[in-house]
């Protein structure tokens, strides 16, 4: 068993996705039997960059990609797309390390769908495309923390009707994870059987990039651009509203404390909005410049 930040030569490669605290690292630790993997117990995730956890299952070499939290606000849509394009272009497909499936871990203790989770789920759908949804296994975790069976069912039904509906209608599986080695390995075995039957996973983003290397013109790129433009529009709106509330500027001489406090508070709010606007514009510029680079033989091999 080993852990690495790089891709590997595993027979089977499966990505672990989910919210911060969903139990991705715990799942990898249970499946691999490696107790040394660090598991987070706070709001700060232990996994900041994807790590490949390797072990053997039924004679097959398995690689589980432990990914950062789906709801990580410190990681923008553009950074996610950039990392995926890098995987497709150099660390993944060029070395023929293609995914066999995805396990989406979800803590049943979380029933509210947050804004970042909803946005990232939409982005995931655009990256994969409906044909790949059948390669997803949604594994619910932390059942031991729920005491009310009716409450459990309500939480599942709510997700099935909302965030997961597209996945499930297109062949994704929904299974409980019992937080044991046996349970984790059974879920992995499901993903392996599906891959053995259907072959390696080819996301829609990959197919689009082979035809047009500009990321911003892919379905996922358009989704990310729409999100950024929405944030830019919101920042500009807040700046206009902030301008209308501009207080009296303190004079060069002595000013009363309230005037100084009001001006400083207003100025700090305005500066923060300008910083956010600058960040969003920088992300939009980055997205517009992202391109998938590959050699001529690569298109002949995969097209």
Coordinates of C-alpha atoms in Angstrom, one line a residue:
X1 CA 0.0 0.0 0.0
X2 CA 1.4 3.5 -0.8
X3 CA 0.3 7.1 -1.1
X4 CA 1.4 9.6 -3.7
X5 CA 0.5 12.9 -5.2
X6 CA 1.1 11.6 -8.7
X7 CA -0.8 9.2 -10.9
X8 CA 0.2 5.6 -11.0
X9 CA 0.1 2.4 -13.0
X10 CA -2.9 0.9 -11.1
X11 CA -5.2 -1.4 -13.0
X12 CA -8.2 0.4 -11.5
X13 CA -8.3 4.1 -10.8
X14 CA -11.3 5.6 -8.9
X15 CA -11.8 9.2 -7.8
X16 CA -13.3 9.9 -4.4
X17 CA -15.5 13.1 -4.4
X18 CA -17.6 14.8 -1.8
X19 CA -18.0 17.6 0.7
X20 CA -15.3 18.5 3.2
X21 CA -15.8 16.0 6.1
X22 CA -17.8 13.5 4.0
X23 CA -15.3 10.8 4.9
X24 CA -13.2 10.5 1.7
X25 CA -9.9 9.9 3.5
X26 CA -11.7 7.7 6.0
X27 CA -13.1 5.6 3.1
X28 CA -9.6 5.4 1.5
X29 CA -8.1 4.4 4.9
X30 CA -10.7 1.7 5.5
X31 CA -10.4 0.3 1.9
X32 CA -6.6 0.2 1.9
X33 CA -6.1 -0.7 5.5
X34 CA -3.6 2.1 6.0
X35 CA -4.2 3.7 9.4
X36 CA -1.6 6.4 8.8
X37 CA -3.8 8.4 6.4
X38 CA -4.6 11.7 8.1
X39 CA -8.4 12.2 8.7
X40 CA -9.8 15.7 9.4
X41 CA -11.9 16.4 12.5
X42 CA -12.3 20.1 12.0
X43 CA -13.7 22.6 9.4
X44 CA -10.3 22.6 7.8
X45 CA -9.8 19.7 5.3
X46 CA -6.6 17.6 5.5
X47 CA -6.7 16.9 1.7
X48 CA -5.6 20.0 -0.1
X49 CA -4.3 18.3 -3.3
X50 CA -5.4 15.0 -4.9
X51 CA -3.5 12.0 -3.5
X52 CA -3.5 8.5 -4.9
X53 CA -3.8 5.7 -2.3
X54 CA -2.7 2.4 -3.8
X55 CA -3.5 -1.1 -2.6
X56 CA -4.5 -4.6 -4.0
X57 CA -8.0 -6.0 -4.0
X58 CA -8.8 -9.5 -5.4
X59 CA -5.6 -9.5 -7.4
X60 CA -6.2 -6.0 -8.9
X61 CA -4.0 -3.0 -8.3
X62 CA -6.3 -0.2 -7.1
X63 CA -5.7 3.5 -7.0
X64 CA -8.1 5.7 -5.0
X65 CA -7.7 9.4 -5.8
X66 CA -8.5 11.3 -2.6
X67 CA -9.6 14.8 -3.7
X68 CA -10.1 18.1 -1.9
X69 CA -13.6 18.9 -0.6
X70 CA -16.3 19.6 -3.2
X71 CA -17.4 22.6 -1.2
X72 CA -13.9 24.1 -0.8
X73 CA -14.4 27.9 -1.2
X74 CA -10.6 28.4 -1.4
X75 CA -10.6 26.5 -4.8
X76 CA -12.3 28.2 -7.7
X77 CA -14.1 26.6 -10.6
X78 CA -11.2 27.7 -12.8
X79 CA -8.6 26.1 -10.6
X80 CA -10.6 22.9 -10.6
X81 CA -10.9 22.9 -14.4
X82 CA -7.2 23.7 -14.7
X83 CA -6.3 20.7 -12.5
X84 CA -8.5 18.4 -14.6
X85 CA -7.1 19.6 -17.9
X86 CA -3.6 19.0 -16.5
X87 CA -4.7 15.5 -15.5
X88 CA -6.2 14.8 -19.0
X89 CA -3.2 16.3 -20.8
X90 CA -0.2 15.1 -18.9
X91 CA -0.7 13.1 -15.7
X92 CA -3.7 11.1 -16.8
X93 CA -4.6 10.3 -20.4
X94 CA -1.2 10.8 -22.0
X95 CA 0.1 8.1 -19.6
X96 CA -3.1 6.1 -20.2
X97 CA -4.2 6.4 -16.6
X98 CA -7.9 6.7 -17.2
X99 CA -10.6 6.6 -14.6
X100 CA -12.7 3.6 -14.0
X101 CA -15.3 5.3 -11.9
X102 CA -16.2 7.9 -9.3
X103 CA -17.4 7.4 -5.8
X104 CA -19.3 10.4 -4.5
X105 CA -19.4 10.3 -0.7
X106 CA -22.1 12.2 1.2
X107 CA -22.6 12.5 4.9
X108 CA -26.2 11.8 5.7
X109 CA -25.9 14.3 8.6
X110 CA -25.9 17.1 6.0
X111 CA -29.4 17.7 4.6
X112 CA -29.1 21.3 3.4
X113 CA -27.6 21.8 -0.1
X114 CA -25.1 24.7 0.1
X115 CA -24.5 27.2 -2.7
X116 CA -20.9 26.0 -3.4
X117 CA -22.0 22.3 -3.4
X118 CA -24.8 23.0 -5.8
X119 CA -22.5 25.0 -8.1
X120 CA -19.8 22.3 -8.0
X121 CA -22.3 19.6 -8.7
X122 CA -23.5 21.5 -11.8
X123 CA -19.9 21.8 -12.9
X124 CA -19.3 18.1 -12.4
X125 CA -22.3 17.3 -14.5
X126 CA -20.9 19.5 -17.3
X127 CA -17.5 17.8 -17.0
X128 CA -18.8 14.3 -17.1
X129 CA -21.8 14.5 -19.4
X130 CA -25.0 12.3 -18.9
X131 CA -23.4 9.2 -20.5
X132 CA -20.9 9.0 -17.7
X133 CA -23.4 9.3 -14.8
X134 CA -23.7 5.5 -14.8
X135 CA -20.1 5.4 -13.6
X136 CA -21.0 7.3 -10.4
X137 CA -21.7 5.5 -7.1
X138 CA -23.2 7.8 -4.5
X139 CA -22.2 6.4 -1.1
X140 CA -23.9 7.9 1.9
X141 CA -21.9 8.0 5.1
X142 CA -22.3 8.6 8.9
X143 CA -25.4 6.6 9.3
X144 CA -24.4 5.8 12.9
X145 CA -25.0 9.5 13.8
X146 CA -28.7 9.4 12.7
X147 CA -31.2 8.0 15.2
X148 CA -34.5 8.8 13.5
X149 CA -35.2 6.4 10.5
X150 CA -37.9 8.8 9.1
X151 CA -35.4 11.6 9.2
X152 CA -32.9 9.5 7.4
X153 CA -35.4 8.7 4.6
X154 CA -36.4 12.4 4.3
X155 CA -32.8 13.4 3.8
X156 CA -32.2 10.8 1.1
X157 CA -35.5 11.6 -0.7
X158 CA -34.7 15.3 -0.7
X159 CA -31.4 14.7 -2.3
X160 CA -32.8 12.1 -4.8
X161 CA -35.4 14.6 -5.9
X162 CA -33.0 17.5 -6.2
X163 CA -29.2 17.4 -6.5
X164 CA -28.8 13.7 -7.4
X165 CA -31.9 13.3 -9.7
X166 CA -29.9 13.7 -13.0
X167 CA -27.3 11.2 -11.8
X168 CA -29.8 8.6 -10.6
X169 CA -32.0 8.9 -13.7
X170 CA -29.0 8.2 -15.9
X171 CA -27.7 5.1 -14.1
X172 CA -25.8 6.2 -11.0
X173 CA -26.1 3.9 -8.0
X174 CA -27.1 5.0 -4.4
X175 CA -25.7 2.8 -1.7
X176 CA -25.0 3.2 2.1
X177 CA -21.4 3.0 3.3
X178 CA -21.2 1.4 6.8
X179 CA -17.8 2.8 7.6
X180 CA -16.0 -0.6 7.5
X181 CA -13.3 -2.1 5.3
X182 CA -15.8 -4.7 4.0
X183 CA -18.3 -2.0 3.0
X184 CA -15.7 0.2 1.3
X185 CA -14.4 -2.7 -0.7
X186 CA -17.8 -3.8 -1.8
X187 CA -18.5 -0.3 -3.1
X188 CA -15.1 -0.4 -5.0
X189 CA -16.0 -3.8 -6.4
X190 CA -19.2 -2.3 -7.8
X191 CA -17.2 0.3 -9.6
X192 CA -14.8 -2.3 -10.9
X193 CA -17.6 -4.5 -12.3
X194 CA -19.1 -1.5 -14.1
X195 CA -15.7 -0.5 -15.6
X196 CA -15.0 -4.1 -16.7
X197 CA -18.4 -4.1 -18.5
X198 CA -18.2 -0.6 -20.0
X199 CA -14.5 0.1 -20.3
X200 CA -12.6 3.1 -19.0
X201 CA -14.5 6.4 -18.3
X202 CA -14.3 9.1 -20.9
X203 CA -15.7 12.4 -19.6
X204 CA -17.5 14.8 -22.0
X205 CA -14.9 17.4 -21.2
X206 CA -12.2 15.2 -22.7
X207 CA -14.1 14.6 -25.9
X208 CA -14.8 18.3 -26.3
X209 CA -11.2 19.3 -25.8
X210 CA -10.0 16.9 -28.5
X211 CA -12.2 18.8 -30.9
X212 CA -11.5 22.3 -29.5
X213 CA -8.6 22.8 -27.1
X214 CA -10.0 26.1 -25.6
X215 CA -11.5 25.2 -22.2
X216 CA -13.8 28.2 -22.1
X217 CA -15.6 26.9 -25.1
X218 CA -16.4 23.5 -23.6
X219 CA -19.7 22.9 -21.8
X220 CA -17.9 22.9 -18.4
X221 CA -16.0 26.1 -19.4
X222 CA -19.2 27.9 -20.3
X223 CA -20.7 26.9 -16.9
X224 CA -17.6 28.2 -15.1
X225 CA -17.6 31.4 -17.2
X226 CA -21.3 32.0 -16.4
X227 CA -20.6 31.6 -12.7
X228 CA -17.7 34.1 -12.8
X229 CA -19.7 36.6 -14.8
X230 CA -22.5 36.3 -12.3
X231 CA -20.0 37.1 -9.4
X232 CA -18.6 40.1 -11.4
X233 CA -22.1 41.5 -11.9
X234 CA -22.9 41.0 -8.2
X235 CA -19.7 42.8 -7.2
X236 CA -20.4 45.7 -9.5
X237 CA -23.9 46.0 -8.1
X238 CA -22.6 46.0 -4.5
X239 CA -20.0 48.6 -5.4
X240 CA -22.8 50.9 -6.8
X241 CA -24.8 50.4 -3.7
X242 CA -21.7 51.1 -1.6
X243 CA -21.1 54.3 -3.5
X244 CA -24.6 55.6 -2.7
X245 CA -23.8 55.1 1.1
X246 CA -20.6 57.1 1.0
X247 CA -20.4 59.0 4.3
X248 CA -18.8 62.4 5.0
X249 CA -15.1 62.3 4.5
X250 CA -13.1 63.3 7.6
X251 CA -11.4 66.7 7.4
X252 CA -7.6 67.2 7.5
X253 CA -7.9 68.6 10.9
X254 CA -9.6 67.0 13.9
X255 CA -12.8 65.1 13.1
X256 CA -15.3 63.6 15.5
X257 CA -14.8 59.9 16.2
X258 CA -18.1 58.8 14.5
X259 CA -17.2 60.5 11.2
X260 CA -13.9 58.7 11.2
X261 CA -15.4 55.3 12.1
X262 CA -18.1 55.7 9.4
X263 CA -15.5 56.6 6.8
X264 CA -13.1 53.8 7.7
X265 CA -15.9 51.2 7.7
X266 CA -17.2 52.3 4.3
X267 CA -13.7 52.4 2.9
X268 CA -12.9 48.9 4.1
X269 CA -16.1 47.5 2.6
X270 CA -15.3 49.2 -0.7
X271 CA -11.7 47.9 -0.8
X272 CA -12.9 44.4 0.0
X273 CA -15.4 44.5 -2.9
X274 CA -12.7 45.8 -5.3
X275 CA -10.4 42.9 -4.2
X276 CA -13.2 40.4 -4.9
X277 CA -13.8 42.0 -8.3
X278 CA -10.1 41.9 -9.1
X279 CA -10.0 38.1 -8.2
X280 CA -13.1 37.3 -10.3
X281 CA -11.7 39.2 -13.3
X282 CA -8.3 37.4 -12.9
X283 CA -10.2 34.1 -12.9
X284 CA -12.1 35.0 -16.0
X285 CA -8.8 36.0 -17.7
X286 CA -7.3 32.7 -16.6
X287 CA -10.2 30.7 -17.9
X288 CA -10.1 32.4 -21.3
X289 CA -6.4 31.5 -21.6
X290 CA -6.7 27.8 -20.6
X291 CA -6.0 25.5 -23.4
X292 CA -5.6 21.7 -23.7
X293 CA -2.2 20.9 -25.3
X294 CA -1.5 17.6 -26.9
X295 CA 0.6 16.0 -29.6
X296 CA -0.7 14.9 -33.0
X297 CA -0.4 11.2 -32.2
X298 CA -2.7 11.7 -29.2
X299 CA -5.7 12.7 -31.3
X300 CA -5.0 9.7 -33.6
X301 CA -4.9 7.4 -30.6
X302 CA -8.1 8.6 -28.9
X303 CA -10.4 10.1 -31.6

